[in-house]
XYZ file of N, CA and C in Angstrom:
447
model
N -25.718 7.143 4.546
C -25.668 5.705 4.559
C -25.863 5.226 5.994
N -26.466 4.451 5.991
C -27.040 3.661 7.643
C -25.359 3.061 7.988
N -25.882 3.116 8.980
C -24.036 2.911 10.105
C -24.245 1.251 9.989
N -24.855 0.514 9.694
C -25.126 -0.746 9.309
C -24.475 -1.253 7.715
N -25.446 -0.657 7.247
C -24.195 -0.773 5.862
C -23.143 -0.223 5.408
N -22.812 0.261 5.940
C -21.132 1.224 6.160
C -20.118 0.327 7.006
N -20.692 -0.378 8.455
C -19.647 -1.618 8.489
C -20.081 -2.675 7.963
N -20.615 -3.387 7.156
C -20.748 -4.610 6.213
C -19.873 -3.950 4.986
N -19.929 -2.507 4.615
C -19.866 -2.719 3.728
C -17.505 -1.925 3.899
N -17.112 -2.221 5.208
C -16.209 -1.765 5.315
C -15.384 -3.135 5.179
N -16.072 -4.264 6.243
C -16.091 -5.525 6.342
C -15.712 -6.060 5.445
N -16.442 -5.578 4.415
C -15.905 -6.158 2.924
C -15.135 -5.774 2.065
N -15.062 -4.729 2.252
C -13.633 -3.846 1.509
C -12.327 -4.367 2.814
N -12.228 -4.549 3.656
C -11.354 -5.451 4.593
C -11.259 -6.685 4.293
N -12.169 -7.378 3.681
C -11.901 -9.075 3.452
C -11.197 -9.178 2.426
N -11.262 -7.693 1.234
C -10.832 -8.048 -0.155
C -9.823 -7.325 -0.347
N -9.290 -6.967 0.915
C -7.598 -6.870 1.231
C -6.421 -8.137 1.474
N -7.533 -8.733 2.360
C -6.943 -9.390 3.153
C -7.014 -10.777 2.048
N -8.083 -10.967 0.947
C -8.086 -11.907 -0.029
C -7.203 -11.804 -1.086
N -6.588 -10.200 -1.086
C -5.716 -9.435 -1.856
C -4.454 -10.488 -1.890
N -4.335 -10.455 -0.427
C -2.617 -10.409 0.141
C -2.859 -12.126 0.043
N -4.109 -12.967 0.047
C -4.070 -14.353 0.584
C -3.733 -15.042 -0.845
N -4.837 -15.204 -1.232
C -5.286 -15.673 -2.933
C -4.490 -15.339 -3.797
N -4.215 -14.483 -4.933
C -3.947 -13.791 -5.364
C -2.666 -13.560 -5.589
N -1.412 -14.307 -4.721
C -0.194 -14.178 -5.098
C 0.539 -15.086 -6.284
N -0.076 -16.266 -6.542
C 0.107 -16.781 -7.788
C -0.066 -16.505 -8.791
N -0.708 -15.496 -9.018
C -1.496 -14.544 -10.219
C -0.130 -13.847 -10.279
N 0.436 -12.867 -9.329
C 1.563 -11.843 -9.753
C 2.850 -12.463 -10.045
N 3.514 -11.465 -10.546
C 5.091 -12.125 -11.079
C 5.812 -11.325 -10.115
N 5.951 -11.800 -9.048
C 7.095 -11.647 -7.612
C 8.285 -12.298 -7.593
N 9.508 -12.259 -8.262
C 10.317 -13.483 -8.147
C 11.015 -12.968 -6.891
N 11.331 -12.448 -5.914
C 11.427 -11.399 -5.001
C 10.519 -12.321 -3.913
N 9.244 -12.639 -3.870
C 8.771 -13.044 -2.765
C 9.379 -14.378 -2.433
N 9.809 -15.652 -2.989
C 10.579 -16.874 -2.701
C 11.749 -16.276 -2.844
N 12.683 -15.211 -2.799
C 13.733 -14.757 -2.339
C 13.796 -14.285 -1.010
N 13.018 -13.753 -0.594
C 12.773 -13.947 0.637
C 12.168 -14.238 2.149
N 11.620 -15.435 1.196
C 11.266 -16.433 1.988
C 12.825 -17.252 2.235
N 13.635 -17.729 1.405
C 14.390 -18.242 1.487
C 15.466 -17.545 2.194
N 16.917 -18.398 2.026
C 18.335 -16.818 2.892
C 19.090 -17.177 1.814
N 18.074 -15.144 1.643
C 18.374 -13.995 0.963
C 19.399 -13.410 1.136
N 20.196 -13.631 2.581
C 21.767 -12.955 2.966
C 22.437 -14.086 2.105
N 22.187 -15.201 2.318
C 23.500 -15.547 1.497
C 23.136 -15.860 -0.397
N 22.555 -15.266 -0.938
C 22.108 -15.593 -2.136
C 22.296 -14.202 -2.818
N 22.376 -14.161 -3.751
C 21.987 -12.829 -4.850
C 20.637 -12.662 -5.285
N 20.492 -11.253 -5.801
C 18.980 -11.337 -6.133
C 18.971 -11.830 -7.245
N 17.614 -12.495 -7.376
C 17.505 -13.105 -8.783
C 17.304 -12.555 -10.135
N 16.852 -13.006 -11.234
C 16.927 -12.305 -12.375
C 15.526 -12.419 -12.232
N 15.048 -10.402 -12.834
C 13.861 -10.308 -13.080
C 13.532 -9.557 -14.152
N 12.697 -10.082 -14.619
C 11.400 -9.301 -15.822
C 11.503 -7.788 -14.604
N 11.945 -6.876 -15.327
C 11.729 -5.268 -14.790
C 10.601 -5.259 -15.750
N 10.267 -5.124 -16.410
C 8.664 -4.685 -17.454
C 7.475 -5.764 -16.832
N 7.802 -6.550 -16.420
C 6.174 -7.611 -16.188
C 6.533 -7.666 -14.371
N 7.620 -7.081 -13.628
C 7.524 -7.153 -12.350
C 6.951 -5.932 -12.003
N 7.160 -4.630 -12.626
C 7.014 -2.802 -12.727
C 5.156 -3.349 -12.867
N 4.923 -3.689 -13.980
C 3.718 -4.111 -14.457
C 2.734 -4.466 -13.510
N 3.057 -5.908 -12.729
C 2.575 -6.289 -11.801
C 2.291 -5.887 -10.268
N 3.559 -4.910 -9.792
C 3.701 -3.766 -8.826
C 2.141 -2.386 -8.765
N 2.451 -2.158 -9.996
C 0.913 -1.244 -10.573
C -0.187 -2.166 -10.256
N -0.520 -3.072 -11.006
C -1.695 -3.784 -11.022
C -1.780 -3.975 -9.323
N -1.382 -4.627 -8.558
C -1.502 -5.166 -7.284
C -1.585 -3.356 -6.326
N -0.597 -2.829 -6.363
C -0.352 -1.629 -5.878
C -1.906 -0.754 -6.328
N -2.748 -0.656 -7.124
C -3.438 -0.072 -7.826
C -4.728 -0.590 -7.198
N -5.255 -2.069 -7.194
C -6.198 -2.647 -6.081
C -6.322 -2.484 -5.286
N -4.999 -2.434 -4.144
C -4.732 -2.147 -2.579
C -5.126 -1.008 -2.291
N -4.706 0.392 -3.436
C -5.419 1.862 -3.052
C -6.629 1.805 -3.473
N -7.233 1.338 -4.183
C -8.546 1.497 -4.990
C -9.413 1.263 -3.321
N -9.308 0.189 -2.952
C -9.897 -0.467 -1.879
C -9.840 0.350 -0.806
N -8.665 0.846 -0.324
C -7.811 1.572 0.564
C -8.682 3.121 0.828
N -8.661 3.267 -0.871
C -9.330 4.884 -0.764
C -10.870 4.798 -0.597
N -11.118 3.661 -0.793
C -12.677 3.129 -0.964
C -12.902 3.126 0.952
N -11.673 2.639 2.036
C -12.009 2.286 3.182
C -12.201 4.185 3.352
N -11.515 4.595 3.220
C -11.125 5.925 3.633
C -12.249 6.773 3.349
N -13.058 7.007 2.337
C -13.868 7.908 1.910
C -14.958 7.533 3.073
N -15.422 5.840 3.113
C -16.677 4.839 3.752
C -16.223 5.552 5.190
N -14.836 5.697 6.093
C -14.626 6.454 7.146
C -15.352 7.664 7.697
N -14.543 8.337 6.308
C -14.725 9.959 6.958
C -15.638 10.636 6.218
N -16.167 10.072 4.782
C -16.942 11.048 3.992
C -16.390 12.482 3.760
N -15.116 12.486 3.581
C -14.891 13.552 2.641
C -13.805 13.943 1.573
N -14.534 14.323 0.530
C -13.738 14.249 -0.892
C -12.275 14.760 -0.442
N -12.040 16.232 -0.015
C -11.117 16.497 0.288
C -9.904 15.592 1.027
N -10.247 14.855 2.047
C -9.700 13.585 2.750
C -9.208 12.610 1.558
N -10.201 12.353 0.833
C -9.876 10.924 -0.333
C -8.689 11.685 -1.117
N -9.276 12.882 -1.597
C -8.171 13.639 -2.780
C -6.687 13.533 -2.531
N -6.298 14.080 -1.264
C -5.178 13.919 -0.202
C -5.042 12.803 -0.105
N -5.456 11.964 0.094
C -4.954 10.357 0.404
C -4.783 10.220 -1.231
N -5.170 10.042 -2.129
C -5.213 9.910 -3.908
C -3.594 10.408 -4.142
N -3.177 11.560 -3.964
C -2.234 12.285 -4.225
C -0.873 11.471 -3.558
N -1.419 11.523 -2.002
C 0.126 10.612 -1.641
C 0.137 9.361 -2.087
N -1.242 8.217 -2.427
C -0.737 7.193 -3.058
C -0.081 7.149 -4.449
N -0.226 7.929 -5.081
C 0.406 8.711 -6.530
C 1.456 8.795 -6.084
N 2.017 9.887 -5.267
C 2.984 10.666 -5.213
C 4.518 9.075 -4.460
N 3.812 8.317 -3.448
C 4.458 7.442 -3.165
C 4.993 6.093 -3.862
N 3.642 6.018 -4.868
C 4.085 4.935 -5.798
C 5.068 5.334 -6.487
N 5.332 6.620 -7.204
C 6.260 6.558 -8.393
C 7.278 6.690 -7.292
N 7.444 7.604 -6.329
C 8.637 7.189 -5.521
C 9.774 6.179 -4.887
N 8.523 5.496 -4.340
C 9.218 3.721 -4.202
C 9.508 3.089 -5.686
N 8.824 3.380 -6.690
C 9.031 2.715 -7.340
C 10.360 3.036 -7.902
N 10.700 4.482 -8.144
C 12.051 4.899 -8.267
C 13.073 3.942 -7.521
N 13.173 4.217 -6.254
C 13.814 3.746 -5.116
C 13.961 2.067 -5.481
N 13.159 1.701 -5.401
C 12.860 0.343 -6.103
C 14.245 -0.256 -7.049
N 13.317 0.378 -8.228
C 14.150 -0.131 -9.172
C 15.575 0.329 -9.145
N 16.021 1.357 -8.575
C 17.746 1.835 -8.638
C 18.005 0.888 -7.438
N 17.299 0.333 -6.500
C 17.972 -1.121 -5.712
C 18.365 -2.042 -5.925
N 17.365 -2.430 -7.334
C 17.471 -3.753 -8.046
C 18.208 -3.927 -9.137
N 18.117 -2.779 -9.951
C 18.571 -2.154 -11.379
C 20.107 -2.704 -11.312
N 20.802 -1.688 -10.217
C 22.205 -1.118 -10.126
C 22.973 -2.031 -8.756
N 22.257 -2.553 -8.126
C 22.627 -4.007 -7.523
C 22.957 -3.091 -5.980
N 22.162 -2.222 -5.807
C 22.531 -1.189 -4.491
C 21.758 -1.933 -3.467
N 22.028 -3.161 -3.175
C 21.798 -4.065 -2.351
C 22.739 -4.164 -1.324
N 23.189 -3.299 -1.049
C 23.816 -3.195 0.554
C 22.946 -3.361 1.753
N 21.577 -3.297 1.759
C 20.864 -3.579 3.095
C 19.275 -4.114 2.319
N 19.750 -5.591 2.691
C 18.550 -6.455 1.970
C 17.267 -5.862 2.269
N 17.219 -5.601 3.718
C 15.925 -4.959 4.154
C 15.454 -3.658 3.992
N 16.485 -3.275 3.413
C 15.890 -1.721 2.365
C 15.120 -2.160 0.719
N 15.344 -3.440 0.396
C 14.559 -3.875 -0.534
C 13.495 -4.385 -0.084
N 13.564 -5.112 0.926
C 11.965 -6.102 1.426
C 10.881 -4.698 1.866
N 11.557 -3.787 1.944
C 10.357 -2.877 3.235
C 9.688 -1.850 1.818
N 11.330 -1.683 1.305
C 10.163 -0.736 -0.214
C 9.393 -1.390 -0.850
N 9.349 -2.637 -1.119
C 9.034 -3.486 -2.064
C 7.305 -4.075 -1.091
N 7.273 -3.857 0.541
C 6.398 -3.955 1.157
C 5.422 -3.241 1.278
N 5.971 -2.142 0.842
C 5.478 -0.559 0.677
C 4.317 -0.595 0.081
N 4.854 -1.374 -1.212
C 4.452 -1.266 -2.570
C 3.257 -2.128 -2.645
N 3.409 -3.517 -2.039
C 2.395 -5.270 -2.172
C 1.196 -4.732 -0.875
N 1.742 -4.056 -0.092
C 0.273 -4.110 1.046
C -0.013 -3.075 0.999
N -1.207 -3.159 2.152
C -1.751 -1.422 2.502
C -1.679 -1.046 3.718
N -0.193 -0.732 3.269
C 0.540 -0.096 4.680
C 0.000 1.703 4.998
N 0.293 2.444 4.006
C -0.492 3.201 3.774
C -1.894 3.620 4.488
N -2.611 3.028 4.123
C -4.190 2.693 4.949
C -3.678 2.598 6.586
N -2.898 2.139 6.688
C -2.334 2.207 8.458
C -1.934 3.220 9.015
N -1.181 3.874 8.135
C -0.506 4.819 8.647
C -2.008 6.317 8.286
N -2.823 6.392 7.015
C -3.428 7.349 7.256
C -4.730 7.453 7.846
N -4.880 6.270 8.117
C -6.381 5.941 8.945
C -6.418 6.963 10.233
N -5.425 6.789 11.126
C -5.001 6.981 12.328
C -5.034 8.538 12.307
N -4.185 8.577 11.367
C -3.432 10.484 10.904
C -5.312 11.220 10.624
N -5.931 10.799 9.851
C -7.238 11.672 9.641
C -7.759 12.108 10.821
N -7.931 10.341 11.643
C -8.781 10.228 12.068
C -8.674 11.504 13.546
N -7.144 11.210 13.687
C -6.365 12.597 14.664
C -6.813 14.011 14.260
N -6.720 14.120 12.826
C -6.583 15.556 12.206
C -8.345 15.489 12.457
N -8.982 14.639 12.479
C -10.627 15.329 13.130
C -10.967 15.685 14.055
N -10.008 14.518 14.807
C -10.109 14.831 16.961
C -9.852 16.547 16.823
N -8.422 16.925 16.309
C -8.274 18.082 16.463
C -8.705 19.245 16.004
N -9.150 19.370 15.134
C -10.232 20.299 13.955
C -11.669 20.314 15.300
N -12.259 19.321 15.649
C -13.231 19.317 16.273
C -13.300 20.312 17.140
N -11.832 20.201 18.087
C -11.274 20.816 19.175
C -11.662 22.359 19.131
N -10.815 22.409 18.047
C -10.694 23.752 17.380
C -12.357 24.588 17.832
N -12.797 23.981 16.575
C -14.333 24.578 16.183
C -15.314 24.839 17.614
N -15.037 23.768 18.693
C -15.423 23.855 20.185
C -15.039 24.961 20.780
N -13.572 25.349 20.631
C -12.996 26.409 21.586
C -13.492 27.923 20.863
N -13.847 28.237 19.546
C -14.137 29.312 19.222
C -15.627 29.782 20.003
């Protein structure tokens, strides 16, 4: 692919993140996001749909990697790289989502900001931040490697 359409076409998998997080929040069932916007220390959490909030977590969570793994492959071009990134977004969703729901479930709301950050985990592509960087290292050093032999 020409290095031309690889950033237009990264450009745009970046805009429809960022249209993700803009647009698009009236569509989901967050009762959680005007909780904390508001103060959340002095309030309880509110009552939520667990089946259409779980629901909506997937759907939104599910775009963000789609896109995410879409930036990642357009990066580095390689399956192995995407597969590995595929696996921890798997492996992290059902996790938080565990974590998640025994926060909300069982009222283990002792540190509000252990709900906002899992629950942040989950709505952006934090992810994409953290493994962009990590590949992009694990090539610097592989390179290294293959030089010194």
């Amino acid at each position: 692919m020409k290095k031309t359409v690889q950033i237009v076409a990264l450009l745009m998998l970046v805009l429809m993140l960022i249209a993700i997080r803009v647009f698009v929040q009236p569509y989901f069932y967050d009762p959680l996001i005007d909780y904390f916007k508001s103060d959340y220390l002095s309030k309880p959490i509110p009552q939520i749909n667990f089946k259409l909030f779980f629901l909506n977590l997937l759907y939104r969570y599910s775009l963000n990697s789609t896109i995410s793994l879409a930036i990642i492959y357009l990066v580095f071009k390689n399956i192995k790289t995407l597969m590995f990134s595929l696996k921890i977004y798997i492996i992290a969703f059902v996790v938080l989502c565990m974590i998640l729901l025994l926060l909300l479930k069982y009222n283990l709301n002792l540190d509000y900001q252990l709900i906002f950050y899992v629950r942040r985990f989950l709505i952006h592509p934090i992810f994409l931040l953290i493994l962009l960087p990590a590949f992009y290292y694990q090539q610097l050093k592989t390179r290294k490697v293959r030089f010194k032999k």
